Amino acid sequence: MSLCPWLIVHSIEYLGLNPTSIDSVVVGKDSEVKMKAGQKLHIVNQLYPYTVQFKEDTTGGHGGNKTPREMASEERESHREALSVKAAKQTENTSVPDSLGENIKNTESFAPWSQGLKTSMQDPKMQVYKDDKVVVIKDKYPKARYHWLVLPWQTISSLKALREEHCDLVKHMHQVAEQMVQQCPDATSLRFRTGYHAIPSMSQVHLHVISQDFDSPSLKNKKHWNSFTTDYFMDSQDVIQMLETDGKVTVKEGTSELLKLPLRCHICRKELPTIPALKEHLKSHLPR
């Protein structure tokens, strides 16, 4: 198995929580270790072994003015997104205990990196609001000036795991989202939307509350844009109605293809050729 593209650099820096090792040498947290082709990288207590294969650098250096670390960061994010649809579609019939000790049917299997939300929601430094049912955190990679996530304490893998009995919880999530908008200092000048990604990349159902300026350096590619401006983004009220009517949330076949649509302004529907061109165009819609 070849290593994912972000490891084309000849060193690896351990940033996460899970133990990592190269061959039999453990890499300490925040340590950077040189690697050679053919060595084995073991991730998460040696559960995921990878054999390193470096590919030729076709950029003529380190990608222009970008540092190796910046390139690695961008490549990691792109690789994570490329895996997200595949990870979300994989299913398995397992039961996992929720926060109350009850067993809930888990209908989806996510890659190990996708468990990050479960860690963030427990971190007091990440929390901006919480009650006995939900917690609100700031998105680590906000795609707009204001971008929050509303998560239930109860373990629910994704939209597909929601059922009629979750109606009250989902309505409460929507109410909390509205409260977040109301307390926002720019609530009168910016529009907001609340909704869910039809095919999430992260485990644990989460409601996005996002301002429609999309003024953020973290919005970098077509997948980012289309995940919030097409039907890939399912409105919170529509999800509530599905649960009340059908007792479940239905994701249309072919929804993942929406991420490949051309870049179009979500306000005037003008088509733009690139993300930089789109961002420049969006400035014309910002409040003056």
PDB file of C-alpha atoms in Angstrom:
ATOM      1  CA  MET A   1       0.000   0.000   0.000  1.00  0.00           C
ATOM      2  CA  SER A   2       1.436   3.381  -0.952  1.00  0.00           C
ATOM      3  CA  LEU A   3       1.381   6.283   1.465  1.00  0.00           C
ATOM      4  CA  CYS A   4      -1.092   9.108   0.954  1.00  0.00           C
ATOM      5  CA  PRO A   5       0.173  12.076  -1.183  1.00  0.00           C
ATOM      6  CA  TRP A   6       0.853  14.491   1.678  1.00  0.00           C
ATOM      7  CA  LEU A   7       3.881  12.433   2.687  1.00  0.00           C
ATOM      8  CA  ILE A   8       5.872  13.234  -0.464  1.00  0.00           C
ATOM      9  CA  VAL A   9       8.155  15.320   1.780  1.00  0.00           C
ATOM     10  CA  HIS A  10      11.038  13.444   3.336  1.00  0.00           C
ATOM     11  CA  SER A  11      10.003  14.008   6.925  1.00  0.00           C
ATOM     12  CA  ILE A  12       6.950  13.469   9.081  1.00  0.00           C
ATOM     13  CA  GLU A  13       5.801  15.505  12.064  1.00  0.00           C
ATOM     14  CA  TYR A  14       3.537  13.868  14.663  1.00  0.00           C
ATOM     15  CA  LEU A  15       0.722  16.286  15.600  1.00  0.00           C
ATOM     16  CA  GLY A  16      -2.130  14.053  16.728  1.00  0.00           C
ATOM     17  CA  LEU A  17      -3.093  12.234  19.900  1.00  0.00           C
ATOM     18  CA  ASN A  18      -2.635   8.620  18.811  1.00  0.00           C
ATOM     19  CA  PRO A  19       0.804   6.912  19.021  1.00  0.00           C
ATOM     20  CA  THR A  20       2.736   6.811  15.739  1.00  0.00           C
ATOM     21  CA  SER A  21       5.954   5.009  14.887  1.00  0.00           C
ATOM     22  CA  ILE A  22       8.343   4.555  11.960  1.00  0.00           C
ATOM     23  CA  ASP A  23       9.422   0.922  11.754  1.00  0.00           C
ATOM     24  CA  SER A  24      10.009   0.181  15.469  1.00  0.00           C
ATOM     25  CA  VAL A  25      10.871   3.774  16.468  1.00  0.00           C
ATOM     26  CA  VAL A  26       8.104   5.677  18.275  1.00  0.00           C
ATOM     27  CA  VAL A  27       7.626   9.275  17.089  1.00  0.00           C
ATOM     28  CA  GLY A  28       7.004  11.600  20.027  1.00  0.00           C
ATOM     29  CA  LYS A  29       4.285  14.272  19.914  1.00  0.00           C
ATOM     30  CA  ASP A  30       5.381  17.448  18.080  1.00  0.00           C
ATOM     31  CA  SER A  31       8.548  15.643  16.945  1.00  0.00           C
ATOM     32  CA  GLU A  32       9.689  15.630  13.321  1.00  0.00           C
ATOM     33  CA  VAL A  33      11.460  12.531  11.972  1.00  0.00           C
ATOM     34  CA  LYS A  34      13.196  11.933   8.653  1.00  0.00           C
ATOM     35  CA  MET A  35      11.898   9.011   6.604  1.00  0.00           C
ATOM     36  CA  LYS A  36      13.361   6.875   3.836  1.00  0.00           C
ATOM     37  CA  ALA A  37      11.598   5.096   1.014  1.00  0.00           C
ATOM     38  CA  GLY A  38      10.601   1.587   2.042  1.00  0.00           C
ATOM     39  CA  GLN A  39      10.207   2.351   5.726  1.00  0.00           C
ATOM     40  CA  LYS A  40       6.900   1.536   7.401  1.00  0.00           C
ATOM     41  CA  LEU A  41       4.784   4.180   9.074  1.00  0.00           C
ATOM     42  CA  HIS A  42       2.503   2.789  11.811  1.00  0.00           C
ATOM     43  CA  ILE A  43      -0.497   4.953  12.745  1.00  0.00           C
ATOM     44  CA  VAL A  44      -2.718   4.546  15.828  1.00  0.00           C
ATOM     45  CA  ASN A  45      -0.834   1.947  17.894  1.00  0.00           C
ATOM     46  CA  GLN A  46       0.344   0.107  14.769  1.00  0.00           C
ATOM     47  CA  LEU A  47      -3.230  -0.522  13.627  1.00  0.00           C
ATOM     48  CA  TYR A  48      -2.607   1.137  10.255  1.00  0.00           C
ATOM     49  CA  PRO A  49       0.787   0.284   8.685  1.00  0.00           C
ATOM     50  CA  TYR A  50       1.837   2.135   5.510  1.00  0.00           C
ATOM     51  CA  THR A  51       4.905   1.561   3.322  1.00  0.00           C
ATOM     52  CA  VAL A  52       6.489   4.840   2.236  1.00  0.00           C
ATOM     53  CA  GLN A  53       6.891   5.535  -1.478  1.00  0.00           C
ATOM     54  CA  PHE A  54       8.093   9.019  -2.448  1.00  0.00           C
ATOM     55  CA  LYS A  55       6.973  10.407  -5.764  1.00  0.00           C
ATOM     56  CA  GLU A  56       8.930  12.826  -7.899  1.00  0.00           C
ATOM     57  CA  ASP A  57       8.530  16.530  -7.102  1.00  0.00           C
ATOM     58  CA  THR A  58       7.136  18.139 -10.262  1.00  0.00           C
ATOM     59  CA  THR A  59       6.830  21.629  -8.802  1.00  0.00           C
ATOM     60  CA  GLY A  60      10.486  22.483  -9.257  1.00  0.00           C
ATOM     61  CA  GLY A  61      11.024  22.859  -5.530  1.00  0.00           C
ATOM     62  CA  HIS A  62       8.559  23.281  -2.688  1.00  0.00           C
ATOM     63  CA  GLY A  63       5.499  24.524  -4.572  1.00  0.00           C
ATOM     64  CA  GLY A  64       6.461  28.134  -5.189  1.00  0.00           C
ATOM     65  CA  ASN A  65       6.615  30.161  -2.019  1.00  0.00           C
ATOM     66  CA  LYS A  66       4.898  27.565   0.145  1.00  0.00           C
ATOM     67  CA  THR A  67       6.835  25.798   2.870  1.00  0.00           C
ATOM     68  CA  PRO A  68       6.818  21.979   3.056  1.00  0.00           C
ATOM     69  CA  ARG A  69       4.622  22.186   6.151  1.00  0.00           C
ATOM     70  CA  GLU A  70       2.070  24.413   4.360  1.00  0.00           C
ATOM     71  CA  MET A  71       2.018  22.027   1.395  1.00  0.00           C
ATOM     72  CA  ALA A  72       1.592  19.051   3.708  1.00  0.00           C
ATOM     73  CA  SER A  73      -1.295  20.745   5.507  1.00  0.00           C
ATOM     74  CA  GLU A  74      -3.155  21.474   2.254  1.00  0.00           C
ATOM     75  CA  GLU A  75      -2.499  17.990   0.900  1.00  0.00           C
ATOM     76  CA  ARG A  76      -3.792  16.431   4.140  1.00  0.00           C
ATOM     77  CA  GLU A  77      -7.023  18.381   3.883  1.00  0.00           C
ATOM     78  CA  SER A  78      -7.522  17.483   0.213  1.00  0.00           C
ATOM     79  CA  HIS A  79      -6.806  13.824   0.970  1.00  0.00           C
ATOM     80  CA  ARG A  80      -9.273  13.891   3.871  1.00  0.00           C
ATOM     81  CA  GLU A  81     -11.999  15.297   1.632  1.00  0.00           C
ATOM     82  CA  ALA A  82     -11.294  12.753  -1.097  1.00  0.00           C
ATOM     83  CA  LEU A  83     -11.889  10.007   1.448  1.00  0.00           C
ATOM     84  CA  SER A  84     -14.958  11.564   3.035  1.00  0.00           C
ATOM     85  CA  VAL A  85     -17.599  10.288   0.622  1.00  0.00           C
ATOM     86  CA  LYS A  86     -16.093   6.788   0.625  1.00  0.00           C
ATOM     87  CA  ALA A  87     -15.893   6.739   4.410  1.00  0.00           C
ATOM     88  CA  ALA A  88     -19.447   7.964   4.840  1.00  0.00           C
ATOM     89  CA  LYS A  89     -20.870   5.372   2.441  1.00  0.00           C
ATOM     90  CA  GLN A  90     -19.249   2.372   4.130  1.00  0.00           C
ATOM     91  CA  THR A  91     -21.720   0.648   6.423  1.00  0.00           C
ATOM     92  CA  GLU A  92     -21.486  -1.903   9.175  1.00  0.00           C
ATOM     93  CA  ASN A  93     -23.992  -3.381  11.594  1.00  0.00           C
ATOM     94  CA  THR A  94     -22.441  -2.594  14.946  1.00  0.00           C
ATOM     95  CA  SER A  95     -23.821  -1.167  18.151  1.00  0.00           C
ATOM     96  CA  VAL A  96     -21.948   1.477  20.121  1.00  0.00           C
ATOM     97  CA  PRO A  97     -22.738   2.807  23.602  1.00  0.00           C
ATOM     98  CA  ASP A  98     -23.979   6.386  23.739  1.00  0.00           C
ATOM     99  CA  SER A  99     -23.172   8.862  26.498  1.00  0.00           C
ATOM    100  CA  LEU A 100     -25.973   7.429  28.636  1.00  0.00           C
ATOM    101  CA  GLY A 101     -24.732   3.851  28.358  1.00  0.00           C
ATOM    102  CA  GLU A 102     -27.492   2.751  25.982  1.00  0.00           C
ATOM    103  CA  ASN A 103     -26.771   0.929  22.737  1.00  0.00           C
ATOM    104  CA  ILE A 104     -27.466   2.775  19.510  1.00  0.00           C
ATOM    105  CA  LYS A 105     -27.289   1.168  16.095  1.00  0.00           C
ATOM    106  CA  ASN A 106     -24.298   2.572  14.222  1.00  0.00           C
ATOM    107  CA  THR A 107     -25.038   2.359  10.501  1.00  0.00           C
ATOM    108  CA  GLU A 108     -21.853   3.967   9.235  1.00  0.00           C
ATOM    109  CA  SER A 109     -18.123   3.363   9.410  1.00  0.00           C
ATOM    110  CA  PHE A 110     -15.803   6.365   9.451  1.00  0.00           C
ATOM    111  CA  ALA A 111     -12.036   6.637   9.050  1.00  0.00           C
ATOM    112  CA  PRO A 112     -10.089   7.204  12.312  1.00  0.00           C
ATOM    113  CA  TRP A 113      -9.433  10.901  11.570  1.00  0.00           C
ATOM    114  CA  SER A 114     -13.188  11.508  11.341  1.00  0.00           C
ATOM    115  CA  GLN A 115     -13.611  11.113  15.097  1.00  0.00           C
ATOM    116  CA  GLY A 116     -12.188  14.587  15.726  1.00  0.00           C
ATOM    117  CA  LEU A 117     -15.551  16.196  16.454  1.00  0.00           C
ATOM    118  CA  LYS A 118     -16.109  13.873  19.392  1.00  0.00           C
ATOM    119  CA  THR A 119     -12.865  15.141  20.897  1.00  0.00           C
ATOM    120  CA  SER A 120     -13.537  18.810  20.136  1.00  0.00           C
ATOM    121  CA  MET A 121     -17.021  18.804  21.617  1.00  0.00           C
ATOM    122  CA  GLN A 122     -15.594  17.631  24.953  1.00  0.00           C
ATOM    123  CA  ASP A 123     -12.948  20.376  25.020  1.00  0.00           C
ATOM    124  CA  PRO A 124     -14.050  23.368  27.168  1.00  0.00           C
ATOM    125  CA  LYS A 125     -11.790  25.623  25.094  1.00  0.00           C
ATOM    126  CA  MET A 126     -13.745  24.762  21.956  1.00  0.00           C
ATOM    127  CA  GLN A 127     -17.205  25.168  23.457  1.00  0.00           C
ATOM    128  CA  VAL A 128     -19.117  28.422  22.944  1.00  0.00           C
ATOM    129  CA  TYR A 129     -22.442  27.147  24.341  1.00  0.00           C
ATOM    130  CA  LYS A 130     -23.753  24.004  25.976  1.00  0.00           C
ATOM    131  CA  ASP A 131     -26.796  22.662  27.769  1.00  0.00           C
ATOM    132  CA  ASP A 132     -27.966  19.214  28.803  1.00  0.00           C
ATOM    133  CA  LYS A 133     -28.767  18.200  25.210  1.00  0.00           C
ATOM    134  CA  VAL A 134     -26.264  19.895  22.901  1.00  0.00           C
ATOM    135  CA  VAL A 135     -22.952  21.692  22.658  1.00  0.00           C
ATOM    136  CA  VAL A 136     -21.879  24.387  20.184  1.00  0.00           C
ATOM    137  CA  ILE A 137     -18.286  24.660  18.987  1.00  0.00           C
ATOM    138  CA  LYS A 138     -16.532  26.831  16.435  1.00  0.00           C
ATOM    139  CA  ASP A 139     -15.607  25.023  13.235  1.00  0.00           C
ATOM    140  CA  LYS A 140     -11.831  24.480  13.220  1.00  0.00           C
ATOM    141  CA  TYR A 141     -11.706  25.381   9.535  1.00  0.00           C
ATOM    142  CA  PRO A 142     -14.516  27.945   9.192  1.00  0.00           C
ATOM    143  CA  LYS A 143     -15.745  28.526   5.670  1.00  0.00           C
ATOM    144  CA  ALA A 144     -17.191  31.960   6.506  1.00  0.00           C
ATOM    145  CA  ARG A 145     -16.799  34.768   9.042  1.00  0.00           C
ATOM    146  CA  TYR A 146     -19.140  32.895  11.381  1.00  0.00           C
ATOM    147  CA  HIS A 147     -19.273  29.113  11.316  1.00  0.00           C
ATOM    148  CA  TRP A 148     -20.489  27.066  14.274  1.00  0.00           C
ATOM    149  CA  LEU A 149     -21.380  23.406  14.738  1.00  0.00           C
ATOM    150  CA  VAL A 150     -24.261  22.272  16.953  1.00  0.00           C
ATOM    151  CA  LEU A 151     -23.739  18.713  18.214  1.00  0.00           C
ATOM    152  CA  PRO A 152     -25.882  16.499  20.454  1.00  0.00           C
ATOM    153  CA  TRP A 153     -24.263  14.882  23.476  1.00  0.00           C
ATOM    154  CA  GLN A 154     -26.024  11.669  22.481  1.00  0.00           C
ATOM    155  CA  THR A 155     -23.924   9.606  20.084  1.00  0.00           C
ATOM    156  CA  ILE A 156     -25.563   9.674  16.653  1.00  0.00           C
ATOM    157  CA  SER A 157     -23.232   8.906  13.749  1.00  0.00           C
ATOM    158  CA  SER A 158     -24.879  10.969  10.983  1.00  0.00           C
ATOM    159  CA  LEU A 159     -28.122  11.976   9.282  1.00  0.00           C
ATOM    160  CA  LYS A 160     -28.776   8.382   8.219  1.00  0.00           C
ATOM    161  CA  ALA A 161     -28.923   7.318  11.863  1.00  0.00           C
ATOM    162  CA  LEU A 162     -31.652   9.852  12.746  1.00  0.00           C
ATOM    163  CA  ARG A 163     -35.144   8.496  13.388  1.00  0.00           C
ATOM    164  CA  GLU A 164     -38.545   9.882  14.420  1.00  0.00           C
ATOM    165  CA  GLU A 165     -37.632   9.642  18.110  1.00  0.00           C
ATOM    166  CA  HIS A 166     -34.854  12.176  17.465  1.00  0.00           C
ATOM    167  CA  CYS A 167     -37.319  14.864  16.307  1.00  0.00           C
ATOM    168  CA  ASP A 168     -37.345  16.799  19.573  1.00  0.00           C
ATOM    169  CA  LEU A 169     -33.555  16.722  19.743  1.00  0.00           C
ATOM    170  CA  VAL A 170     -33.140  17.947  16.168  1.00  0.00           C
ATOM    171  CA  LYS A 171     -35.681  20.722  16.791  1.00  0.00           C
ATOM    172  CA  HIS A 172     -33.706  21.756  19.850  1.00  0.00           C
ATOM    173  CA  MET A 173     -30.523  21.818  17.771  1.00  0.00           C
ATOM    174  CA  HIS A 174     -32.296  24.142  15.340  1.00  0.00           C
ATOM    175  CA  GLN A 175     -33.459  26.423  18.152  1.00  0.00           C
ATOM    176  CA  VAL A 176     -29.937  26.663  19.549  1.00  0.00           C
ATOM    177  CA  ALA A 177     -28.667  27.471  16.056  1.00  0.00           C
ATOM    178  CA  GLU A 178     -31.157  30.337  15.808  1.00  0.00           C
ATOM    179  CA  GLN A 179     -29.988  31.611  19.203  1.00  0.00           C
ATOM    180  CA  MET A 180     -26.394  31.637  17.959  1.00  0.00           C
ATOM    181  CA  VAL A 181     -27.434  33.778  14.990  1.00  0.00           C
ATOM    182  CA  GLN A 182     -29.451  36.173  17.152  1.00  0.00           C
ATOM    183  CA  GLN A 183     -26.519  36.817  19.488  1.00  0.00           C
ATOM    184  CA  CYS A 184     -24.099  37.387  16.610  1.00  0.00           C
ATOM    185  CA  PRO A 185     -22.938  41.038  16.426  1.00  0.00           C
ATOM    186  CA  ASP A 186     -23.352  41.040  12.625  1.00  0.00           C
ATOM    187  CA  ALA A 187     -26.738  39.322  12.590  1.00  0.00           C
ATOM    188  CA  THR A 188     -28.465  42.349  11.032  1.00  0.00           C
ATOM    189  CA  SER A 189     -25.975  42.731   8.171  1.00  0.00           C
ATOM    190  CA  LEU A 190     -25.201  39.110   7.289  1.00  0.00           C
ATOM    191  CA  ARG A 191     -27.454  36.263   6.179  1.00  0.00           C
ATOM    192  CA  PHE A 192     -27.122  32.838   7.794  1.00  0.00           C
ATOM    193  CA  ARG A 193     -28.088  29.295   6.877  1.00  0.00           C
ATOM    194  CA  THR A 194     -28.442  26.272   9.129  1.00  0.00           C
ATOM    195  CA  GLY A 195     -28.177  22.791   7.737  1.00  0.00           C
ATOM    196  CA  TYR A 196     -26.396  19.444   7.400  1.00  0.00           C
ATOM    197  CA  HIS A 197     -24.045  17.968   4.847  1.00  0.00           C
ATOM    198  CA  ALA A 198     -25.885  15.134   3.122  1.00  0.00           C
ATOM    199  CA  ILE A 199     -22.759  12.956   3.192  1.00  0.00           C
ATOM    200  CA  PRO A 200     -20.668  14.075   6.184  1.00  0.00           C
ATOM    201  CA  SER A 201     -16.931  13.596   6.433  1.00  0.00           C
ATOM    202  CA  MET A 202     -16.957  13.559  10.239  1.00  0.00           C
ATOM    203  CA  SER A 203     -18.636  11.123  12.618  1.00  0.00           C
ATOM    204  CA  GLN A 204     -21.284  12.508  15.006  1.00  0.00           C
ATOM    205  CA  VAL A 205     -24.236  14.303  13.493  1.00  0.00           C
ATOM    206  CA  HIS A 206     -23.662  18.072  13.465  1.00  0.00           C
ATOM    207  CA  LEU A 207     -25.678  21.077  12.383  1.00  0.00           C
ATOM    208  CA  HIS A 208     -23.799  23.830  10.560  1.00  0.00           C
ATOM    209  CA  VAL A 209     -24.622  27.456  11.341  1.00  0.00           C
ATOM    210  CA  ILE A 210     -22.808  29.500   8.711  1.00  0.00           C
ATOM    211  CA  SER A 211     -22.894  33.103   7.538  1.00  0.00           C
ATOM    212  CA  GLN A 212     -23.355  33.538   3.810  1.00  0.00           C
ATOM    213  CA  ASP A 213     -20.405  35.858   3.204  1.00  0.00           C
ATOM    214  CA  PHE A 214     -18.061  32.860   2.794  1.00  0.00           C
ATOM    215  CA  ASP A 215     -15.228  35.236   3.583  1.00  0.00           C
ATOM    216  CA  SER A 216     -12.610  32.826   4.913  1.00  0.00           C
ATOM    217  CA  PRO A 217      -9.119  31.623   3.957  1.00  0.00           C
ATOM    218  CA  SER A 218     -10.237  28.089   4.845  1.00  0.00           C
ATOM    219  CA  LEU A 219     -12.567  28.010   1.845  1.00  0.00           C
ATOM    220  CA  LYS A 220     -10.063  26.693  -0.672  1.00  0.00           C
ATOM    221  CA  ASN A 221     -11.665  24.506  -3.326  1.00  0.00           C
ATOM    222  CA  LYS A 222     -14.760  23.553  -5.295  1.00  0.00           C
ATOM    223  CA  LYS A 223     -15.779  20.841  -2.823  1.00  0.00           C
ATOM    224  CA  HIS A 224     -15.819  23.346   0.017  1.00  0.00           C
ATOM    225  CA  TRP A 225     -17.995  25.731  -1.993  1.00  0.00           C
ATOM    226  CA  ASN A 226     -20.452  23.230  -3.404  1.00  0.00           C
ATOM    227  CA  SER A 227     -20.905  21.470  -0.069  1.00  0.00           C
ATOM    228  CA  PHE A 228     -22.558  24.643   1.262  1.00  0.00           C
ATOM    229  CA  THR A 229     -24.208  26.156  -1.837  1.00  0.00           C
ATOM    230  CA  THR A 230     -25.903  23.199  -3.552  1.00  0.00           C
ATOM    231  CA  ASP A 231     -28.491  20.656  -2.433  1.00  0.00           C
ATOM    232  CA  TYR A 232     -25.579  18.814  -0.795  1.00  0.00           C
ATOM    233  CA  PHE A 233     -26.342  21.191   2.086  1.00  0.00           C
ATOM    234  CA  MET A 234     -29.676  20.066   3.520  1.00  0.00           C
ATOM    235  CA  ASP A 235     -31.654  22.783   5.279  1.00  0.00           C
ATOM    236  CA  SER A 236     -32.339  22.150   8.961  1.00  0.00           C
ATOM    237  CA  GLN A 237     -36.093  22.635   8.573  1.00  0.00           C
ATOM    238  CA  ASP A 238     -36.188  20.133   5.693  1.00  0.00           C
ATOM    239  CA  VAL A 239     -34.465  17.527   7.848  1.00  0.00           C
ATOM    240  CA  ILE A 240     -36.990  18.105  10.640  1.00  0.00           C
ATOM    241  CA  GLN A 241     -39.865  17.699   8.172  1.00  0.00           C
ATOM    242  CA  MET A 242     -38.418  14.431   6.827  1.00  0.00           C
ATOM    243  CA  LEU A 243     -38.194  13.005  10.329  1.00  0.00           C
ATOM    244  CA  GLU A 244     -41.757  14.048  11.151  1.00  0.00           C
ATOM    245  CA  THR A 245     -43.148  12.690   7.864  1.00  0.00           C
ATOM    246  CA  ASP A 246     -41.000   9.636   7.078  1.00  0.00           C
ATOM    247  CA  GLY A 247     -39.238   8.882  10.356  1.00  0.00           C
ATOM    248  CA  LYS A 248     -35.844   9.077   8.650  1.00  0.00           C
ATOM    249  CA  VAL A 249     -33.685  11.304   6.469  1.00  0.00           C
ATOM    250  CA  THR A 250     -33.333  10.359   2.820  1.00  0.00           C
ATOM    251  CA  VAL A 251     -30.266  11.377   0.843  1.00  0.00           C
ATOM    252  CA  LYS A 252     -30.872  11.378  -2.908  1.00  0.00           C
ATOM    253  CA  GLU A 253     -28.803   9.073  -5.100  1.00  0.00           C
ATOM    254  CA  GLY A 254     -26.011  10.915  -6.866  1.00  0.00           C
ATOM    255  CA  THR A 255     -25.759  13.607  -4.190  1.00  0.00           C
ATOM    256  CA  SER A 256     -21.967  13.224  -4.045  1.00  0.00           C
ATOM    257  CA  GLU A 257     -21.796  14.379  -7.676  1.00  0.00           C
ATOM    258  CA  LEU A 258     -23.027  17.818  -6.611  1.00  0.00           C
ATOM    259  CA  LEU A 259     -19.539  18.536  -5.288  1.00  0.00           C
ATOM    260  CA  LYS A 260     -18.289  18.505  -8.893  1.00  0.00           C
ATOM    261  CA  LEU A 261     -20.655  21.184 -10.198  1.00  0.00           C
ATOM    262  CA  PRO A 262     -19.209  24.398 -11.664  1.00  0.00           C
ATOM    263  CA  LEU A 263     -18.531  27.278  -9.290  1.00  0.00           C
ATOM    264  CA  ARG A 264     -21.568  29.549  -9.163  1.00  0.00           C
ATOM    265  CA  CYS A 265     -22.265  32.530  -6.959  1.00  0.00           C
ATOM    266  CA  HIS A 266     -24.942  31.533  -4.459  1.00  0.00           C
ATOM    267  CA  ILE A 267     -26.572  34.965  -4.755  1.00  0.00           C
ATOM    268  CA  CYS A 268     -26.589  35.973  -8.437  1.00  0.00           C
ATOM    269  CA  ARG A 269     -25.739  32.518  -9.873  1.00  0.00           C
ATOM    270  CA  LYS A 270     -22.891  33.862 -11.994  1.00  0.00           C
ATOM    271  CA  GLU A 271     -20.427  31.131 -12.965  1.00  0.00           C
ATOM    272  CA  LEU A 272     -16.791  31.759 -12.013  1.00  0.00           C
ATOM    273  CA  PRO A 273     -13.750  29.847 -13.306  1.00  0.00           C
ATOM    274  CA  THR A 274     -11.679  29.614 -10.105  1.00  0.00           C
ATOM    275  CA  ILE A 275     -11.968  29.987  -6.327  1.00  0.00           C
ATOM    276  CA  PRO A 276      -9.890  33.224  -6.338  1.00  0.00           C
ATOM    277  CA  ALA A 277     -12.201  34.667  -8.999  1.00  0.00           C
ATOM    278  CA  LEU A 278     -15.235  33.577  -6.996  1.00  0.00           C
ATOM    279  CA  LYS A 279     -13.906  35.152  -3.805  1.00  0.00           C
ATOM    280  CA  GLU A 280     -13.225  38.407  -5.592  1.00  0.00           C
ATOM    281  CA  HIS A 281     -16.754  38.349  -7.012  1.00  0.00           C
ATOM    282  CA  LEU A 282     -18.273  37.686  -3.574  1.00  0.00           C
ATOM    283  CA  LYS A 283     -16.863  40.984  -2.329  1.00  0.00           C
ATOM    284  CA  SER A 284     -19.447  42.755  -4.481  1.00  0.00           C
ATOM    285  CA  HIS A 285     -22.199  41.149  -2.414  1.00  0.00           C
ATOM    286  CA  LEU A 286     -20.773  42.006   0.993  1.00  0.00           C
ATOM    287  CA  PRO A 287     -22.602  44.695   2.980  1.00  0.00           C
ATOM    288  CA  ARG A 288     -21.056  48.135   2.581  1.00  0.00           C
TER     289      ARG A 288
END
